[in-house]
Coordinates of C-alpha atoms in Angstrom, one line a residue:
M27 CA 91.1 78.1 116.9
K28 CA 89.4 80.8 118.9
K29 CA 87.1 82.2 116.3
R30 CA 84.1 83.0 118.6
L31 CA 85.8 86.1 120.1
L32 CA 86.4 87.7 116.8
S33 CA 82.9 87.0 115.7
I34 CA 81.6 88.8 118.8
M35 CA 84.0 91.7 118.0
L36 CA 82.7 92.1 114.5
T37 CA 79.1 91.9 115.8
V38 CA 80.0 94.8 118.1
I39 CA 81.7 96.7 115.3
M40 CA 79.7 96.0 112.2
G41 CA 77.4 93.0 112.7
A42 CA 79.4 90.8 110.4
T43 CA 80.5 87.2 110.5
L44 CA 84.1 86.4 110.9
L45 CA 86.0 83.9 108.9
V46 CA 89.7 83.5 109.6
G47 CA 92.4 81.3 108.0
C48 CA 94.6 79.0 110.0
G49 CA 97.8 80.3 111.5
G50 CA 101.3 79.9 110.2
N51 CA 104.6 78.9 111.7
S52 CA 107.9 80.5 112.2
S53 CA 109.4 79.0 109.0
K54 CA 107.0 80.8 106.8
G55 CA 109.0 83.4 104.8
S56 CA 112.0 82.8 106.9
A57 CA 114.6 85.5 107.0
A58 CA 117.0 83.1 105.3
E59 CA 114.9 83.5 102.1
A60 CA 115.4 87.3 102.3
E61 CA 118.6 87.6 100.3
P62 CA 119.2 91.2 99.5
G63 CA 118.7 92.1 95.8
K64 CA 116.8 88.9 95.1
L65 CA 113.5 89.7 96.7
K66 CA 110.5 90.1 94.5
G67 CA 106.9 91.1 95.2
E68 CA 104.6 93.7 96.5
I69 CA 103.6 94.3 100.1
T70 CA 101.3 96.7 102.0
F71 CA 102.4 98.1 105.3
W72 CA 99.9 99.7 107.6
H73 CA 101.2 101.9 110.4
S74 CA 99.8 104.6 112.7
F75 CA 102.7 107.1 112.5
T76 CA 100.5 109.8 111.2
Q77 CA 102.8 112.7 112.2
G78 CA 104.9 114.1 109.4
A79 CA 108.4 113.4 110.6
R80 CA 107.8 109.7 111.6
L81 CA 105.8 109.1 108.4
E82 CA 108.6 110.6 106.3
T83 CA 111.3 108.6 108.0
I84 CA 109.5 105.3 107.5
Q85 CA 108.9 106.2 103.8
A86 CA 112.6 107.1 103.3
V87 CA 113.6 103.7 104.6
A88 CA 111.1 102.0 102.3
D89 CA 112.3 104.1 99.4
Q90 CA 115.9 103.0 100.0
F91 CA 114.8 99.3 100.5
M92 CA 113.0 99.4 97.1
K93 CA 116.1 101.0 95.5
D94 CA 118.2 98.1 96.9
N95 CA 115.6 95.6 95.8
P96 CA 114.2 96.8 92.4
D97 CA 111.7 94.0 92.2
V98 CA 110.0 95.0 95.4
K99 CA 107.2 97.5 95.9
I100 CA 106.1 98.6 99.4
N101 CA 102.7 100.4 99.7
I102 CA 102.4 102.3 102.9
E103 CA 99.0 103.3 104.4
T104 CA 98.5 105.2 107.6
F105 CA 95.6 105.1 110.1
S106 CA 95.0 106.5 113.5
W107 CA 95.0 103.9 116.2
G108 CA 91.2 104.0 116.6
D109 CA 90.7 103.6 112.8
F110 CA 93.4 100.9 112.6
Y111 CA 91.6 98.7 115.2
T112 CA 88.3 98.9 113.2
K113 CA 90.1 98.4 109.9
W114 CA 91.9 95.2 110.8
T115 CA 89.0 93.6 112.8
T116 CA 86.5 94.2 110.1
G117 CA 89.1 93.5 107.4
L118 CA 89.6 89.9 108.6
A119 CA 86.2 89.0 107.2
S120 CA 87.1 90.0 103.7
G121 CA 90.8 89.4 103.8
N122 CA 91.5 93.1 103.6
V123 CA 94.4 93.2 105.9
P124 CA 98.0 94.2 105.2
D125 CA 101.2 92.2 104.8
M126 CA 102.7 93.8 107.9
S127 CA 101.7 96.5 110.4
T128 CA 102.3 98.2 113.6
A129 CA 99.9 97.5 116.4
L130 CA 99.2 98.0 120.1
P131 CA 100.1 95.3 122.7
G132 CA 96.4 94.6 123.3
H133 CA 95.8 94.2 119.5
V134 CA 98.6 91.6 119.3
V135 CA 96.9 89.2 121.7
E136 CA 93.7 89.5 119.8
M137 CA 95.6 88.9 116.5
M138 CA 97.2 85.8 118.0
D139 CA 93.9 84.6 119.3
A140 CA 92.5 84.9 115.7
E141 CA 95.6 83.2 114.2
A142 CA 95.9 86.2 112.0
I143 CA 99.7 86.8 112.4
I144 CA 102.8 84.7 112.2
P145 CA 105.8 84.2 114.4
V146 CA 108.8 86.5 113.9
D147 CA 111.5 84.6 116.0
D148 CA 113.9 84.5 113.1
V149 CA 113.7 88.3 112.8
I150 CA 114.3 88.7 116.5
D151 CA 117.3 86.4 116.3
N152 CA 118.8 88.2 113.3
I153 CA 118.5 91.6 115.1
G154 CA 119.7 90.1 118.3
R155 CA 117.4 88.5 120.8
D156 CA 119.5 89.8 123.7
K157 CA 119.0 93.4 122.6
F158 CA 115.3 93.2 123.4
S159 CA 113.6 93.4 126.8
K160 CA 112.2 90.0 127.8
S161 CA 109.1 91.7 129.1
A162 CA 108.5 93.5 125.8
L163 CA 108.9 90.3 123.8
S164 CA 106.6 88.5 126.2
E165 CA 103.7 90.7 125.1
G166 CA 103.6 88.9 121.8
E167 CA 104.5 85.4 123.0
S168 CA 102.4 82.3 122.7
V169 CA 103.4 78.7 123.3
G170 CA 107.1 79.5 123.0
S171 CA 106.8 81.6 119.8
H172 CA 106.9 85.3 119.5
Y173 CA 104.5 87.0 117.1
S174 CA 105.6 90.6 117.5
L175 CA 108.7 92.7 118.2
P176 CA 108.8 96.2 119.8
L177 CA 109.8 99.1 117.5
Y178 CA 110.0 101.7 120.3
S179 CA 108.9 102.1 123.9
H180 CA 107.3 104.9 125.9
A181 CA 105.3 105.3 129.1
Q182 CA 102.6 107.5 130.6
V183 CA 103.8 110.2 133.0
M184 CA 102.5 113.5 134.4
W185 CA 103.2 116.6 132.3
Y186 CA 102.9 120.0 133.9
R187 CA 103.5 123.7 133.2
K188 CA 106.4 124.8 135.4
D189 CA 105.6 128.5 135.0
L190 CA 102.0 128.1 136.2
L191 CA 102.9 126.0 139.3
E192 CA 105.6 128.6 140.2
A193 CA 103.3 131.5 139.8
A194 CA 100.7 129.9 142.1
G195 CA 103.4 128.9 144.6
L196 CA 102.6 125.2 144.1
E197 CA 104.9 122.2 144.3
V198 CA 104.8 119.4 141.7
P199 CA 102.0 117.1 142.9
K200 CA 103.0 113.7 144.3
T201 CA 99.6 112.5 145.5
W202 CA 96.2 112.5 143.8
K203 CA 94.9 114.9 146.5
E204 CA 97.7 117.4 145.7
F205 CA 97.0 117.0 142.0
A206 CA 93.3 117.7 142.4
N207 CA 94.0 120.8 144.5
A208 CA 96.6 122.1 142.0
A209 CA 94.4 121.4 139.0
K210 CA 91.5 123.3 140.7
V211 CA 93.7 126.3 141.7
L212 CA 95.2 126.6 138.2
T213 CA 91.8 126.5 136.4
T214 CA 91.1 130.0 135.2
N215 CA 89.3 131.6 132.3
D216 CA 92.3 130.9 130.1
V217 CA 93.6 127.6 131.3
Y218 CA 92.0 124.3 132.6
G219 CA 93.8 122.5 135.4
C220 CA 93.4 119.1 133.7
S221 CA 91.1 117.9 131.0
F222 CA 89.4 114.5 131.6
P223 CA 88.7 112.7 128.3
T224 CA 86.0 110.1 127.9
G225 CA 85.4 109.8 124.2
S226 CA 83.8 106.4 123.5
K227 CA 85.9 105.7 120.4
D228 CA 89.2 105.8 122.3
L229 CA 90.7 104.3 125.4
M230 CA 91.3 107.5 127.4
G231 CA 88.7 107.0 130.1
T232 CA 90.1 103.5 130.7
R233 CA 93.6 104.9 130.8
F234 CA 92.9 107.6 133.4
L235 CA 91.0 105.2 135.6
N236 CA 93.9 102.8 135.3
F237 CA 96.3 105.5 136.4
Y238 CA 94.5 105.9 139.7
V239 CA 93.9 102.2 140.4
R240 CA 97.4 101.0 139.4
S241 CA 99.0 103.8 141.5
A242 CA 97.6 102.1 144.6
G243 CA 98.5 98.6 143.4
G244 CA 95.1 97.7 142.1
S245 CA 94.0 96.5 138.7
L246 CA 91.0 96.8 136.4
L247 CA 91.2 93.0 136.1
T248 CA 91.1 90.3 138.7
D249 CA 93.7 87.6 138.9
D250 CA 91.3 85.3 137.0
L251 CA 90.9 88.0 134.3
K252 CA 87.4 89.3 135.2
A253 CA 86.6 93.0 135.0
D254 CA 86.8 94.8 138.3
L255 CA 85.2 98.2 138.2
T256 CA 83.2 97.8 141.5
S257 CA 86.0 97.4 144.0
D258 CA 86.3 100.2 146.6
L259 CA 89.5 101.4 144.8
A260 CA 87.9 101.5 141.4
I261 CA 84.9 103.3 142.7
D262 CA 87.2 105.8 144.4
G263 CA 89.0 106.3 141.1
I264 CA 85.8 106.8 139.1
N265 CA 84.6 109.5 141.6
Y266 CA 88.1 111.1 141.6
W267 CA 88.0 111.7 137.8
L268 CA 84.4 112.8 138.0
D269 CA 85.5 115.5 140.5
I270 CA 88.4 116.5 138.2
Y271 CA 85.9 116.8 135.3
K272 CA 83.6 118.9 137.5
N273 CA 86.3 121.3 138.9
S274 CA 89.1 121.5 136.4
S275 CA 88.1 120.2 132.9
P276 CA 86.4 121.6 129.8
K277 CA 82.9 120.1 129.6
D278 CA 83.2 118.9 126.0
S279 CA 86.1 116.6 127.1
V280 CA 83.3 114.1 127.6
N281 CA 83.8 113.3 123.9
Y282 CA 87.6 113.8 123.6
A283 CA 89.9 111.2 122.0
V284 CA 93.6 111.1 122.5
L285 CA 94.5 113.8 120.0
D286 CA 91.8 116.2 121.3
Q287 CA 93.2 115.7 124.8
A288 CA 96.8 116.2 123.9
T289 CA 96.1 119.3 121.7
L290 CA 94.9 121.2 124.7
F291 CA 98.3 120.8 126.4
Y292 CA 100.1 121.4 123.1
Q293 CA 98.3 124.8 122.8
G294 CA 98.9 125.8 126.4
K295 CA 95.3 125.4 127.5
T296 CA 95.8 122.9 130.2
A297 CA 98.2 123.0 133.2
F298 CA 98.5 119.2 133.5
D299 CA 98.2 116.3 131.2
F300 CA 99.2 112.6 131.2
N301 CA 101.1 111.4 128.2
S302 CA 104.5 110.1 127.0
G303 CA 107.4 112.2 125.7
F304 CA 105.3 112.9 122.6
Q305 CA 104.1 116.0 124.5
I306 CA 107.4 117.7 123.7
S307 CA 107.1 117.6 119.9
G308 CA 103.4 118.5 120.2
V309 CA 104.2 121.6 122.3
A310 CA 107.2 122.5 120.1
T311 CA 105.0 122.4 117.0
N312 CA 101.9 124.2 118.4
S313 CA 103.4 126.6 121.0
P314 CA 107.2 126.8 120.7
D315 CA 107.3 129.6 123.3
L316 CA 106.1 127.1 125.9
V317 CA 108.8 124.4 125.3
D318 CA 111.0 125.8 128.1
K319 CA 108.0 125.8 130.5
I320 CA 107.1 122.1 130.5
D321 CA 108.4 119.1 132.3
C322 CA 107.2 115.7 133.5
A323 CA 107.1 113.8 136.8
P324 CA 105.9 110.3 137.9
I325 CA 102.2 109.8 138.0
P326 CA 100.8 110.7 141.5
K327 CA 99.9 108.1 144.1
V328 CA 97.1 107.9 146.6
N329 CA 99.7 108.3 149.4
A330 CA 103.1 109.7 148.9
N331 CA 104.8 106.8 150.6
D332 CA 103.0 104.1 148.7
P333 CA 105.2 101.6 146.8
D334 CA 105.8 102.3 143.1
Y335 CA 103.7 99.7 141.4
G336 CA 104.3 100.9 137.8
I337 CA 101.6 102.3 135.7
E338 CA 101.3 102.1 131.9
T339 CA 104.1 101.2 129.5
S340 CA 103.7 100.9 125.8
N341 CA 106.1 98.8 123.7
I342 CA 104.8 99.6 120.2
P343 CA 105.1 96.3 118.2
M344 CA 105.3 95.3 114.6
V345 CA 103.6 92.2 113.2
I346 CA 103.5 90.2 110.0
W347 CA 100.1 89.0 108.8
E348 CA 99.3 85.3 108.0
K349 CA 97.7 86.4 104.7
S350 CA 100.9 87.8 103.3
E351 CA 102.2 86.2 100.2
H352 CA 105.7 87.7 100.8
P353 CA 106.6 87.4 104.5
E354 CA 110.2 87.2 103.5
I355 CA 110.0 90.8 102.2
C356 CA 108.3 92.0 105.4
K357 CA 111.0 90.4 107.5
A358 CA 113.8 91.9 105.5
F359 CA 112.2 95.3 105.7
I360 CA 111.7 95.1 109.4
E361 CA 115.4 94.2 109.8
K362 CA 116.2 97.3 107.7
L363 CA 114.3 99.5 110.1
Y364 CA 116.4 98.3 113.0
E365 CA 119.7 99.1 111.3
K366 CA 121.5 101.6 113.5
E367 CA 121.5 104.6 111.2
N368 CA 117.8 104.1 110.1
Y369 CA 116.7 103.3 113.7
I370 CA 118.3 106.4 115.2
K371 CA 116.8 108.6 112.4
F372 CA 113.4 107.1 113.2
L373 CA 113.7 107.8 116.9
E374 CA 114.8 111.3 116.2
A375 CA 111.6 111.9 114.3
T376 CA 110.0 112.2 117.8
P377 CA 112.9 112.5 120.3
V378 CA 112.0 111.4 123.8
G379 CA 108.6 110.5 122.6
M380 CA 110.0 107.3 121.2
L381 CA 112.6 105.6 123.4
P382 CA 114.8 102.8 122.0
A383 CA 113.3 99.3 122.3
I384 CA 116.7 97.7 121.8
K385 CA 119.9 97.9 123.8
G386 CA 123.0 99.7 122.4
I387 CA 121.3 102.8 121.1
S388 CA 120.7 105.1 124.0
D389 CA 124.3 105.2 124.9
T390 CA 125.6 106.1 121.4
E391 CA 126.9 109.6 120.7
E392 CA 124.5 109.8 117.7
Y393 CA 121.5 109.3 120.0
K394 CA 122.7 111.3 123.0
S395 CA 123.7 114.3 120.8
N396 CA 120.1 115.1 119.9
E397 CA 119.3 118.5 121.2
T398 CA 115.8 117.5 122.5
V399 CA 117.3 114.4 124.3
K400 CA 119.8 116.7 126.0
K401 CA 117.4 119.4 126.9
F402 CA 114.8 117.0 128.3
S403 CA 117.2 114.7 130.1
N404 CA 115.0 114.7 133.2
A405 CA 112.0 113.6 131.1
V406 CA 114.1 110.8 129.6
D407 CA 115.0 109.6 133.0
V408 CA 111.4 109.8 134.4
I409 CA 109.9 108.0 131.3
S410 CA 112.7 105.4 131.2
T411 CA 112.0 104.5 134.8
A412 CA 108.3 104.3 134.1
V413 CA 108.9 102.1 131.1
D414 CA 110.9 99.6 133.2
K415 CA 108.2 99.3 135.9
G416 CA 104.9 99.5 134.0
T417 CA 102.9 97.2 131.7
A418 CA 100.3 97.7 129.0
I419 CA 96.9 98.3 130.6
G420 CA 95.7 95.0 132.1
F421 CA 99.0 93.2 131.4
E422 CA 100.0 93.2 135.0
H423 CA 98.4 89.8 135.0
G424 CA 100.3 88.9 131.8
P425 CA 99.2 89.4 128.2
S426 CA 95.6 88.5 127.6
V427 CA 92.8 89.0 125.2
E428 CA 90.7 90.3 128.1
A429 CA 93.3 93.1 128.6
G430 CA 93.0 94.0 124.9
L431 CA 89.2 94.1 125.1
L432 CA 89.3 96.2 128.2
T433 CA 90.8 99.1 126.2
S434 CA 89.3 98.5 122.7
Q435 CA 85.6 98.4 123.3
G436 CA 84.8 101.8 124.8
I437 CA 82.8 100.3 127.6
I438 CA 84.5 102.2 130.4
E439 CA 84.3 105.4 128.4
S440 CA 80.6 104.9 127.8
M441 CA 80.2 104.3 131.6
F442 CA 81.8 107.8 132.3
Q443 CA 79.6 109.4 129.7
D444 CA 76.5 107.8 131.2
I445 CA 77.3 109.1 134.6
I446 CA 78.2 112.6 133.4
T447 CA 75.5 113.0 130.8
N448 CA 72.6 111.1 132.3
G449 CA 73.4 111.4 136.0
T450 CA 73.4 107.7 136.5
D451 CA 74.5 106.5 139.9
V452 CA 78.2 105.7 140.0
K453 CA 78.0 102.2 141.5
K454 CA 75.1 101.3 139.2
A455 CA 77.0 102.5 136.1
A456 CA 80.2 100.7 137.2
Q457 CA 78.3 97.4 137.8
T458 CA 76.7 97.7 134.3
A459 CA 80.0 98.3 132.7
E460 CA 81.6 95.5 134.6
D461 CA 78.9 93.1 133.6
K462 CA 79.2 94.1 129.9
L463 CA 83.0 93.5 130.0
N464 CA 82.6 90.2 131.7
E465 CA 80.0 89.1 129.2
L466 CA 82.4 90.0 126.4
F467 CA 85.3 88.2 128.2
S468 CA 83.2 85.0 128.5
T469 CA 83.6 84.6 124.7
V470 CA 87.3 84.2 125.1
K471 CA 87.0 81.0 127.1

């Protein structure tokens, strides 16, 4: 078992020693044991759906599940993605992990490496294996078994204010050069062209650098899974975002995490942002008068005629933890979430933000009749296309622990902070960050 990596992770996070139990197998708590009405036990479910509508929808399904199974109790706890990562990695040492949880794709490969989760092939088969994208299932695959299944999908695209572009006589940018020019022109006393976030407790600096590098067919990882921050393309990308920060961004964005970044666009304080369809609900909640003034387009390229390499897709997975005493309850509850009525209600909690991860939903009248889905049909098309072409960050080489560490350790974010705050030379800072990542990666081998 690969314990050394998790020991290093805990050293980074809290200086603790990691002890992990051995992994399970696909028969543990098989779905066949989950006969409705005969389930008995208590489970804890951690998820990161902190927004009200999604949280309430999940709770409603849990309440109905407990009503149908009187001897079952489901405790739900919510954490931001950043807090969740710290919670589960540190919790492995004490056994303080849940029975089931959501995760990010990069988390799953680390969880598999630590033998902390169990296969869910029987759940996938019960729902219908052919309903799932093979690429999405592959993100949680190891030695022929699948340790996660995607609950919903989304992808990063470029969001913009239609009214501001029109007033300035600007076209929707298709290249990074056009984007930088538009962002600079649209920066005023009231609006920033584009915020550039580099908070070290989140992955946003890595995400933005990945946008630039992937748009030109590059990667932040080499084919043999080494960090690659010093290539000409990566250095160009670092300098590009530093220029955006200088010319178009609020200066305190050096400490922004994902919600800080998104809130600026929600409140109409930025002309451009990069996000998924979650931007729609955020704007609707914070600045409803701006909902008719936003739309999205594909992420820019270095050259307009460059191939479309795909950027960042997120298939948000669910997992069952090895420590669970009642995996049969977890499996039955997951299957309940995918039941058509429950699943569509869940997606409608953030329409367009969460796209179906299984076939046979998007073409139903119940799904298509949602007013937001109809109003933002262009966004649905743009994001769906991006979902099909992209991968999780670093997964263009296939799922790997290295890709997970690339986004979870804040090393690239700290690199940007060092350059911005201390004036460190770009190439020197990039080399330092690359070396740190590769040293961490060496613990995986």
